[in-house]
């Protein structure tokens, strides 16, 4: 059975007080979340230690970005090994904001995936099309290329530490979201691409991101190829985030 994951990406938001209050509240309410659902919080790197401490055993910590280099004279960079040393279990790679604002390419994403996997962390490769690409009928081709290029060096048992997060760029922070059917269709395509790469496609979790909220999470998570969510703004509200974590259909 594929793992169910709800990961809260705080982006560049947070404070010591927020960590204490929000993570504490999520931890206290996590008993109402199914035991088979992995709750992940992905804060700015400066708060990783505090989140790991506050989260306890029920919450896994993730890092928003890592370097494509293992170590060395790269001022301002954080290595995957450092993230693991701070207690992280997951690392985001290739988020659309990294691609758009910082010029990260598929080749950079691939190098980061290699670093993440070699460090023992789970790599969450983020993929997604822009509105212009979708309207031009290129959505599936764009996403397929991002998956193939970003995971090109993955092989063997490394696939067990790969997660794909599909986030249509036009739905991130806009209040818009793909319909459950549209999201399912793309997730199914992603699984076909993975199968074509000789990956164990039916064992790899594929998450949906893009304005996921408590009122639409259940419909999304009920789809057969959607294994959870990468949550942005809603992860900064404890009650909403926990509601999303509870949104998986019973018995699935």
PDB file of C-alpha atoms in Angstrom:
ATOM      1  CA  UNK A   1       0.000   0.000   0.000  1.00  0.00           C
ATOM      2  CA  UNK A   2       1.313   3.449  -0.918  1.00  0.00           C
ATOM      3  CA  UNK A   3       2.030   5.775   1.967  1.00  0.00           C
ATOM      4  CA  UNK A   4      -0.450   8.577   2.611  1.00  0.00           C
ATOM      5  CA  UNK A   5       1.283  11.905   3.188  1.00  0.00           C
ATOM      6  CA  UNK A   6       0.135  15.392   4.075  1.00  0.00           C
ATOM      7  CA  UNK A   7       3.053  17.835   4.037  1.00  0.00           C
ATOM      8  CA  UNK A   8       2.729  21.461   5.103  1.00  0.00           C
ATOM      9  CA  UNK A   9       5.093  23.772   3.207  1.00  0.00           C
ATOM     10  CA  UNK A  10       5.394  26.965   5.252  1.00  0.00           C
ATOM     11  CA  UNK A  11       7.463  28.675   2.535  1.00  0.00           C
ATOM     12  CA  UNK A  12       9.063  31.885   3.934  1.00  0.00           C
ATOM     13  CA  UNK A  13       6.707  32.194   6.883  1.00  0.00           C
ATOM     14  CA  UNK A  14       7.234  31.498  10.542  1.00  0.00           C
ATOM     15  CA  UNK A  15       8.628  32.553  13.898  1.00  0.00           C
ATOM     16  CA  UNK A  16       9.652  30.853  17.116  1.00  0.00           C
ATOM     17  CA  UNK A  17       6.225  31.617  18.558  1.00  0.00           C
ATOM     18  CA  UNK A  18       4.433  30.203  15.517  1.00  0.00           C
ATOM     19  CA  UNK A  19       6.451  26.997  15.689  1.00  0.00           C
ATOM     20  CA  UNK A  20       5.653  26.559  19.366  1.00  0.00           C
ATOM     21  CA  UNK A  21       1.939  27.256  18.986  1.00  0.00           C
ATOM     22  CA  UNK A  22       1.191  25.654  15.628  1.00  0.00           C
ATOM     23  CA  UNK A  23       3.356  22.553  15.811  1.00  0.00           C
ATOM     24  CA  UNK A  24       2.261  21.968  19.384  1.00  0.00           C
ATOM     25  CA  UNK A  25      -1.397  22.178  18.371  1.00  0.00           C
ATOM     26  CA  UNK A  26      -0.915  19.853  15.401  1.00  0.00           C
ATOM     27  CA  UNK A  27       0.931  17.343  17.592  1.00  0.00           C
ATOM     28  CA  UNK A  28      -1.797  17.415  20.226  1.00  0.00           C
ATOM     29  CA  UNK A  29      -4.527  16.812  17.649  1.00  0.00           C
ATOM     30  CA  UNK A  30      -2.631  14.257  15.584  1.00  0.00           C
ATOM     31  CA  UNK A  31      -4.253  11.409  17.514  1.00  0.00           C
ATOM     32  CA  UNK A  32      -7.394  12.039  15.459  1.00  0.00           C
ATOM     33  CA  UNK A  33      -5.459  11.436  12.230  1.00  0.00           C
ATOM     34  CA  UNK A  34      -5.249   7.910  10.832  1.00  0.00           C
ATOM     35  CA  UNK A  35      -2.120   6.053  11.901  1.00  0.00           C
ATOM     36  CA  UNK A  36      -1.351   5.330   8.247  1.00  0.00           C
ATOM     37  CA  UNK A  37      -1.175   9.051   7.416  1.00  0.00           C
ATOM     38  CA  UNK A  38       2.265  10.624   7.674  1.00  0.00           C
ATOM     39  CA  UNK A  39       2.095  14.239   8.850  1.00  0.00           C
ATOM     40  CA  UNK A  40       5.032  16.312   7.604  1.00  0.00           C
ATOM     41  CA  UNK A  41       5.878  19.943   8.393  1.00  0.00           C
ATOM     42  CA  UNK A  42       8.309  21.737   6.091  1.00  0.00           C
ATOM     43  CA  UNK A  43       9.381  25.029   7.719  1.00  0.00           C
ATOM     44  CA  UNK A  44      12.083  27.517   6.758  1.00  0.00           C
ATOM     45  CA  UNK A  45      15.428  25.825   7.434  1.00  0.00           C
ATOM     46  CA  UNK A  46      16.271  28.082  10.357  1.00  0.00           C
ATOM     47  CA  UNK A  47      13.380  26.512  12.337  1.00  0.00           C
ATOM     48  CA  UNK A  48      14.046  22.855  11.491  1.00  0.00           C
ATOM     49  CA  UNK A  49      15.485  21.971  14.885  1.00  0.00           C
ATOM     50  CA  UNK A  50      12.653  23.617  16.773  1.00  0.00           C
ATOM     51  CA  UNK A  51       9.981  21.935  14.624  1.00  0.00           C
ATOM     52  CA  UNK A  52      11.638  18.536  15.073  1.00  0.00           C
ATOM     53  CA  UNK A  53      11.723  19.054  18.843  1.00  0.00           C
ATOM     54  CA  UNK A  54       8.131  20.296  19.075  1.00  0.00           C
ATOM     55  CA  UNK A  55       6.757  17.694  16.670  1.00  0.00           C
ATOM     56  CA  UNK A  56       7.788  14.637  18.616  1.00  0.00           C
ATOM     57  CA  UNK A  57       7.364  11.193  17.101  1.00  0.00           C
ATOM     58  CA  UNK A  58       4.067  11.878  15.313  1.00  0.00           C
ATOM     59  CA  UNK A  59       5.301  14.674  13.041  1.00  0.00           C
ATOM     60  CA  UNK A  60       8.056  14.283  10.463  1.00  0.00           C
ATOM     61  CA  UNK A  61      10.148  17.306   9.489  1.00  0.00           C
ATOM     62  CA  UNK A  62      11.028  18.224   5.920  1.00  0.00           C
ATOM     63  CA  UNK A  63      13.350  20.814   4.407  1.00  0.00           C
ATOM     64  CA  UNK A  64      12.188  23.165   1.638  1.00  0.00           C
ATOM     65  CA  UNK A  65      15.385  23.121  -0.388  1.00  0.00           C
ATOM     66  CA  UNK A  66      18.877  21.622  -0.406  1.00  0.00           C
ATOM     67  CA  UNK A  67      22.027  22.232  -2.379  1.00  0.00           C
ATOM     68  CA  UNK A  68      23.038  20.240  -5.412  1.00  0.00           C
ATOM     69  CA  UNK A  69      26.488  20.017  -3.834  1.00  0.00           C
ATOM     70  CA  UNK A  70      27.476  17.763  -0.957  1.00  0.00           C
ATOM     71  CA  UNK A  71      29.675  20.281   0.894  1.00  0.00           C
ATOM     72  CA  UNK A  72      32.214  23.035   0.347  1.00  0.00           C
ATOM     73  CA  UNK A  73      32.537  26.765  -0.249  1.00  0.00           C
ATOM     74  CA  UNK A  74      28.896  27.483  -1.087  1.00  0.00           C
ATOM     75  CA  UNK A  75      27.914  30.266   1.279  1.00  0.00           C
ATOM     76  CA  UNK A  76      24.243  30.218   2.160  1.00  0.00           C
ATOM     77  CA  UNK A  77      23.623  26.677   0.960  1.00  0.00           C
ATOM     78  CA  UNK A  78      22.331  23.766   3.047  1.00  0.00           C
ATOM     79  CA  UNK A  79      23.288  20.199   2.198  1.00  0.00           C
ATOM     80  CA  UNK A  80      20.986  17.201   2.330  1.00  0.00           C
ATOM     81  CA  UNK A  81      23.318  15.645   4.905  1.00  0.00           C
ATOM     82  CA  UNK A  82      22.866  18.702   7.129  1.00  0.00           C
ATOM     83  CA  UNK A  83      19.098  18.398   6.841  1.00  0.00           C
ATOM     84  CA  UNK A  84      19.269  14.746   7.842  1.00  0.00           C
ATOM     85  CA  UNK A  85      21.559  15.674  10.732  1.00  0.00           C
ATOM     86  CA  UNK A  86      18.848  18.066  11.966  1.00  0.00           C
ATOM     87  CA  UNK A  87      16.270  15.279  12.002  1.00  0.00           C
ATOM     88  CA  UNK A  88      14.619  15.763   8.609  1.00  0.00           C
ATOM     89  CA  UNK A  89      12.953  12.892   6.816  1.00  0.00           C
ATOM     90  CA  UNK A  90      11.924  14.686   3.618  1.00  0.00           C
ATOM     91  CA  UNK A  91      13.318  17.284   1.221  1.00  0.00           C
ATOM     92  CA  UNK A  92      11.399  19.228  -1.406  1.00  0.00           C
ATOM     93  CA  UNK A  93      13.106  19.470  -4.788  1.00  0.00           C
ATOM     94  CA  UNK A  94      12.167  21.617  -7.780  1.00  0.00           C
ATOM     95  CA  UNK A  95       9.261  23.535  -6.281  1.00  0.00           C
ATOM     96  CA  UNK A  96       7.788  25.872  -8.898  1.00  0.00           C
ATOM     97  CA  UNK A  97       8.889  28.902  -6.874  1.00  0.00           C
ATOM     98  CA  UNK A  98      12.470  27.640  -6.982  1.00  0.00           C
ATOM     99  CA  UNK A  99      12.138  27.116 -10.724  1.00  0.00           C
ATOM    100  CA  UNK A 100      10.474  30.445 -11.466  1.00  0.00           C
ATOM    101  CA  UNK A 101      12.160  32.803  -8.989  1.00  0.00           C
ATOM    102  CA  UNK A 102      15.610  31.242  -8.758  1.00  0.00           C
ATOM    103  CA  UNK A 103      16.025  29.763 -12.227  1.00  0.00           C
ATOM    104  CA  UNK A 104      16.345  26.149 -11.162  1.00  0.00           C
ATOM    105  CA  UNK A 105      16.313  23.792 -14.129  1.00  0.00           C
ATOM    106  CA  UNK A 106      15.469  20.110 -14.466  1.00  0.00           C
ATOM    107  CA  UNK A 107      19.188  19.299 -14.388  1.00  0.00           C
ATOM    108  CA  UNK A 108      19.593  21.155 -11.088  1.00  0.00           C
ATOM    109  CA  UNK A 109      16.566  19.298  -9.729  1.00  0.00           C
ATOM    110  CA  UNK A 110      18.101  15.990 -10.806  1.00  0.00           C
ATOM    111  CA  UNK A 111      21.378  16.825  -9.040  1.00  0.00           C
ATOM    112  CA  UNK A 112      19.454  17.711  -5.878  1.00  0.00           C
ATOM    113  CA  UNK A 113      17.458  14.487  -6.032  1.00  0.00           C
ATOM    114  CA  UNK A 114      20.752  12.581  -6.144  1.00  0.00           C
ATOM    115  CA  UNK A 115      22.009  14.429  -3.064  1.00  0.00           C
ATOM    116  CA  UNK A 116      18.761  13.854  -1.179  1.00  0.00           C
ATOM    117  CA  UNK A 117      18.664  10.142  -1.913  1.00  0.00           C
ATOM    118  CA  UNK A 118      22.354   9.614  -1.152  1.00  0.00           C
ATOM    119  CA  UNK A 119      21.801  11.239   2.246  1.00  0.00           C
ATOM    120  CA  UNK A 120      18.999   8.823   3.122  1.00  0.00           C
ATOM    121  CA  UNK A 121      16.157  11.351   2.939  1.00  0.00           C
ATOM    122  CA  UNK A 122      12.955  11.044   0.912  1.00  0.00           C
ATOM    123  CA  UNK A 123      13.003  13.270  -2.179  1.00  0.00           C
ATOM    124  CA  UNK A 124       9.730  15.033  -3.016  1.00  0.00           C
ATOM    125  CA  UNK A 125      10.078  16.118  -6.642  1.00  0.00           C
ATOM    126  CA  UNK A 126       7.656  18.947  -7.423  1.00  0.00           C
ATOM    127  CA  UNK A 127       6.318  19.181 -10.972  1.00  0.00           C
ATOM    128  CA  UNK A 128       3.615  21.220 -12.648  1.00  0.00           C
ATOM    129  CA  UNK A 129       2.603  23.286 -15.646  1.00  0.00           C
ATOM    130  CA  UNK A 130       1.830  26.978 -16.017  1.00  0.00           C
ATOM    131  CA  UNK A 131      -1.572  28.234 -17.153  1.00  0.00           C
ATOM    132  CA  UNK A 132      -0.138  29.110 -20.578  1.00  0.00           C
ATOM    133  CA  UNK A 133       1.230  25.574 -20.972  1.00  0.00           C
ATOM    134  CA  UNK A 134      -2.104  24.046 -19.974  1.00  0.00           C
ATOM    135  CA  UNK A 135      -4.081  26.293 -22.336  1.00  0.00           C
ATOM    136  CA  UNK A 136      -1.667  25.356 -25.139  1.00  0.00           C
ATOM    137  CA  UNK A 137      -2.388  21.663 -24.564  1.00  0.00           C
ATOM    138  CA  UNK A 138       1.124  20.992 -23.299  1.00  0.00           C
ATOM    139  CA  UNK A 139       0.395  20.198 -19.644  1.00  0.00           C
ATOM    140  CA  UNK A 140       0.981  16.438 -19.825  1.00  0.00           C
ATOM    141  CA  UNK A 141       4.125  16.790 -21.932  1.00  0.00           C
ATOM    142  CA  UNK A 142       5.621  19.446 -19.615  1.00  0.00           C
ATOM    143  CA  UNK A 143       4.957  17.414 -16.490  1.00  0.00           C
ATOM    144  CA  UNK A 144       6.232  14.198 -18.069  1.00  0.00           C
ATOM    145  CA  UNK A 145       9.490  15.904 -19.039  1.00  0.00           C
ATOM    146  CA  UNK A 146       9.962  17.278 -15.529  1.00  0.00           C
ATOM    147  CA  UNK A 147       9.415  13.816 -14.043  1.00  0.00           C
ATOM    148  CA  UNK A 148      11.760  12.053 -16.480  1.00  0.00           C
ATOM    149  CA  UNK A 149      14.519  14.637 -16.178  1.00  0.00           C
ATOM    150  CA  UNK A 150      14.273  15.160 -12.427  1.00  0.00           C
ATOM    151  CA  UNK A 151      14.336  11.447 -11.632  1.00  0.00           C
ATOM    152  CA  UNK A 152      16.665  10.346 -14.427  1.00  0.00           C
ATOM    153  CA  UNK A 153      19.389   9.055 -12.095  1.00  0.00           C
ATOM    154  CA  UNK A 154      17.111   7.155  -9.697  1.00  0.00           C
ATOM    155  CA  UNK A 155      17.510   3.395  -9.742  1.00  0.00           C
ATOM    156  CA  UNK A 156      16.893   0.244  -7.746  1.00  0.00           C
ATOM    157  CA  UNK A 157      15.772   0.546  -4.165  1.00  0.00           C
ATOM    158  CA  UNK A 158      16.130   4.339  -4.304  1.00  0.00           C
ATOM    159  CA  UNK A 159      12.608   4.462  -5.734  1.00  0.00           C
ATOM    160  CA  UNK A 160      11.271   3.620  -2.271  1.00  0.00           C
ATOM    161  CA  UNK A 161      12.413   7.096  -1.180  1.00  0.00           C
ATOM    162  CA  UNK A 162      10.860   9.044  -4.046  1.00  0.00           C
ATOM    163  CA  UNK A 163       7.618  11.010  -3.872  1.00  0.00           C
ATOM    164  CA  UNK A 164       6.206  13.152  -6.683  1.00  0.00           C
ATOM    165  CA  UNK A 165       4.139  16.252  -5.906  1.00  0.00           C
ATOM    166  CA  UNK A 166       2.006  17.582  -8.751  1.00  0.00           C
ATOM    167  CA  UNK A 167       1.329  21.291  -8.312  1.00  0.00           C
ATOM    168  CA  UNK A 168      -0.185  23.112 -11.278  1.00  0.00           C
ATOM    169  CA  UNK A 169       1.591  26.465 -11.113  1.00  0.00           C
ATOM    170  CA  UNK A 170      -1.620  28.354 -11.876  1.00  0.00           C
ATOM    171  CA  UNK A 171      -3.234  26.969  -8.706  1.00  0.00           C
ATOM    172  CA  UNK A 172      -0.497  27.779  -6.178  1.00  0.00           C
ATOM    173  CA  UNK A 173      -1.584  30.543  -3.837  1.00  0.00           C
ATOM    174  CA  UNK A 174      -4.255  31.750  -6.254  1.00  0.00           C
ATOM    175  CA  UNK A 175      -7.280  30.190  -4.619  1.00  0.00           C
ATOM    176  CA  UNK A 176      -7.831  28.184  -7.805  1.00  0.00           C
ATOM    177  CA  UNK A 177      -7.539  24.435  -7.775  1.00  0.00           C
ATOM    178  CA  UNK A 178      -7.786  21.730 -10.370  1.00  0.00           C
ATOM    179  CA  UNK A 179     -10.950  19.701 -10.142  1.00  0.00           C
ATOM    180  CA  UNK A 180     -10.540  16.325  -8.491  1.00  0.00           C
ATOM    181  CA  UNK A 181     -11.007  14.748 -11.915  1.00  0.00           C
ATOM    182  CA  UNK A 182      -8.368  16.943 -13.565  1.00  0.00           C
ATOM    183  CA  UNK A 183      -5.905  16.259 -10.754  1.00  0.00           C
ATOM    184  CA  UNK A 184      -6.583  12.521 -10.951  1.00  0.00           C
ATOM    185  CA  UNK A 185      -5.995  12.540 -14.706  1.00  0.00           C
ATOM    186  CA  UNK A 186      -2.564  14.132 -14.289  1.00  0.00           C
ATOM    187  CA  UNK A 187      -1.641  11.833 -11.404  1.00  0.00           C
ATOM    188  CA  UNK A 188      -2.528   8.861 -13.581  1.00  0.00           C
ATOM    189  CA  UNK A 189      -0.302  10.235 -16.347  1.00  0.00           C
ATOM    190  CA  UNK A 190       2.559  10.712 -13.872  1.00  0.00           C
ATOM    191  CA  UNK A 191       2.225   7.089 -12.815  1.00  0.00           C
ATOM    192  CA  UNK A 192       2.406   6.005 -16.461  1.00  0.00           C
ATOM    193  CA  UNK A 193       5.591   8.048 -16.911  1.00  0.00           C
ATOM    194  CA  UNK A 194       7.107   6.418 -13.822  1.00  0.00           C
ATOM    195  CA  UNK A 195       6.199   2.968 -15.136  1.00  0.00           C
ATOM    196  CA  UNK A 196       7.948   3.839 -18.386  1.00  0.00           C
ATOM    197  CA  UNK A 197      11.092   4.591 -16.362  1.00  0.00           C
ATOM    198  CA  UNK A 198      11.016   1.060 -14.895  1.00  0.00           C
ATOM    199  CA  UNK A 199      10.021   2.479 -11.534  1.00  0.00           C
ATOM    200  CA  UNK A 200       7.568   0.650  -9.240  1.00  0.00           C
ATOM    201  CA  UNK A 201       4.910   3.163 -10.243  1.00  0.00           C
ATOM    202  CA  UNK A 202       2.094   1.714  -8.170  1.00  0.00           C
ATOM    203  CA  UNK A 203       4.212   1.936  -5.023  1.00  0.00           C
ATOM    204  CA  UNK A 204       5.243   5.596  -5.368  1.00  0.00           C
ATOM    205  CA  UNK A 205       3.150   8.232  -3.593  1.00  0.00           C
ATOM    206  CA  UNK A 206       1.973  11.094  -5.794  1.00  0.00           C
ATOM    207  CA  UNK A 207       0.706  14.152  -3.922  1.00  0.00           C
ATOM    208  CA  UNK A 208      -1.451  17.030  -5.117  1.00  0.00           C
ATOM    209  CA  UNK A 209      -0.719  20.650  -4.271  1.00  0.00           C
ATOM    210  CA  UNK A 210      -2.319  23.910  -5.272  1.00  0.00           C
ATOM    211  CA  UNK A 211      -4.789  25.670  -2.966  1.00  0.00           C
ATOM    212  CA  UNK A 212      -5.719  22.476  -1.087  1.00  0.00           C
ATOM    213  CA  UNK A 213      -8.041  23.310   1.806  1.00  0.00           C
ATOM    214  CA  UNK A 214     -10.221  21.451   4.272  1.00  0.00           C
ATOM    215  CA  UNK A 215     -13.263  21.875   2.031  1.00  0.00           C
ATOM    216  CA  UNK A 216     -11.733  20.276  -1.080  1.00  0.00           C
ATOM    217  CA  UNK A 217      -9.207  17.814   0.372  1.00  0.00           C
ATOM    218  CA  UNK A 218     -11.653  14.924   0.796  1.00  0.00           C
ATOM    219  CA  UNK A 219     -12.696  15.000  -2.862  1.00  0.00           C
ATOM    220  CA  UNK A 220      -9.062  15.103  -3.988  1.00  0.00           C
ATOM    221  CA  UNK A 221      -7.871  12.362  -1.630  1.00  0.00           C
ATOM    222  CA  UNK A 222     -10.733  10.072  -2.700  1.00  0.00           C
ATOM    223  CA  UNK A 223      -9.230   9.779  -6.184  1.00  0.00           C
ATOM    224  CA  UNK A 224      -7.349   6.499  -6.746  1.00  0.00           C
ATOM    225  CA  UNK A 225      -4.003   8.004  -7.764  1.00  0.00           C
ATOM    226  CA  UNK A 226      -3.880  10.914  -5.278  1.00  0.00           C
ATOM    227  CA  UNK A 227      -2.009   9.848  -2.142  1.00  0.00           C
ATOM    228  CA  UNK A 228      -2.105  13.085  -0.167  1.00  0.00           C
ATOM    229  CA  UNK A 229      -1.215  16.723  -0.462  1.00  0.00           C
ATOM    230  CA  UNK A 230       1.545  19.294  -0.373  1.00  0.00           C
ATOM    231  CA  UNK A 231      -0.191  22.112   1.453  1.00  0.00           C
ATOM    232  CA  UNK A 232       0.797  25.783   1.353  1.00  0.00           C
ATOM    233  CA  UNK A 233      -1.160  28.536   3.126  1.00  0.00           C
ATOM    234  CA  UNK A 234      -3.573  26.159   4.854  1.00  0.00           C
ATOM    235  CA  UNK A 235      -0.645  24.537   6.697  1.00  0.00           C
ATOM    236  CA  UNK A 236      -0.181  27.766   8.687  1.00  0.00           C
ATOM    237  CA  UNK A 237      -3.531  27.206  10.428  1.00  0.00           C
ATOM    238  CA  UNK A 238      -3.479  24.277  12.825  1.00  0.00           C
ATOM    239  CA  UNK A 239      -7.193  23.433  12.674  1.00  0.00           C
ATOM    240  CA  UNK A 240      -7.319  23.609   8.884  1.00  0.00           C
ATOM    241  CA  UNK A 241      -4.142  21.561   8.463  1.00  0.00           C
ATOM    242  CA  UNK A 242      -5.369  18.837  10.811  1.00  0.00           C
ATOM    243  CA  UNK A 243      -8.743  18.809   9.017  1.00  0.00           C
ATOM    244  CA  UNK A 244      -6.895  18.174   5.763  1.00  0.00           C
ATOM    245  CA  UNK A 245      -4.911  15.352   7.392  1.00  0.00           C
ATOM    246  CA  UNK A 246      -8.231  13.763   8.434  1.00  0.00           C
ATOM    247  CA  UNK A 247      -9.670  13.949   4.910  1.00  0.00           C
ATOM    248  CA  UNK A 248      -8.663  10.527   3.611  1.00  0.00           C
ATOM    249  CA  UNK A 249     -11.600   8.188   2.967  1.00  0.00           C
ATOM    250  CA  UNK A 250     -12.066   5.519   5.626  1.00  0.00           C
ATOM    251  CA  UNK A 251     -10.719   2.097   4.871  1.00  0.00           C
ATOM    252  CA  UNK A 252      -8.612   3.147   1.902  1.00  0.00           C
TER     253      UNK A 252
END
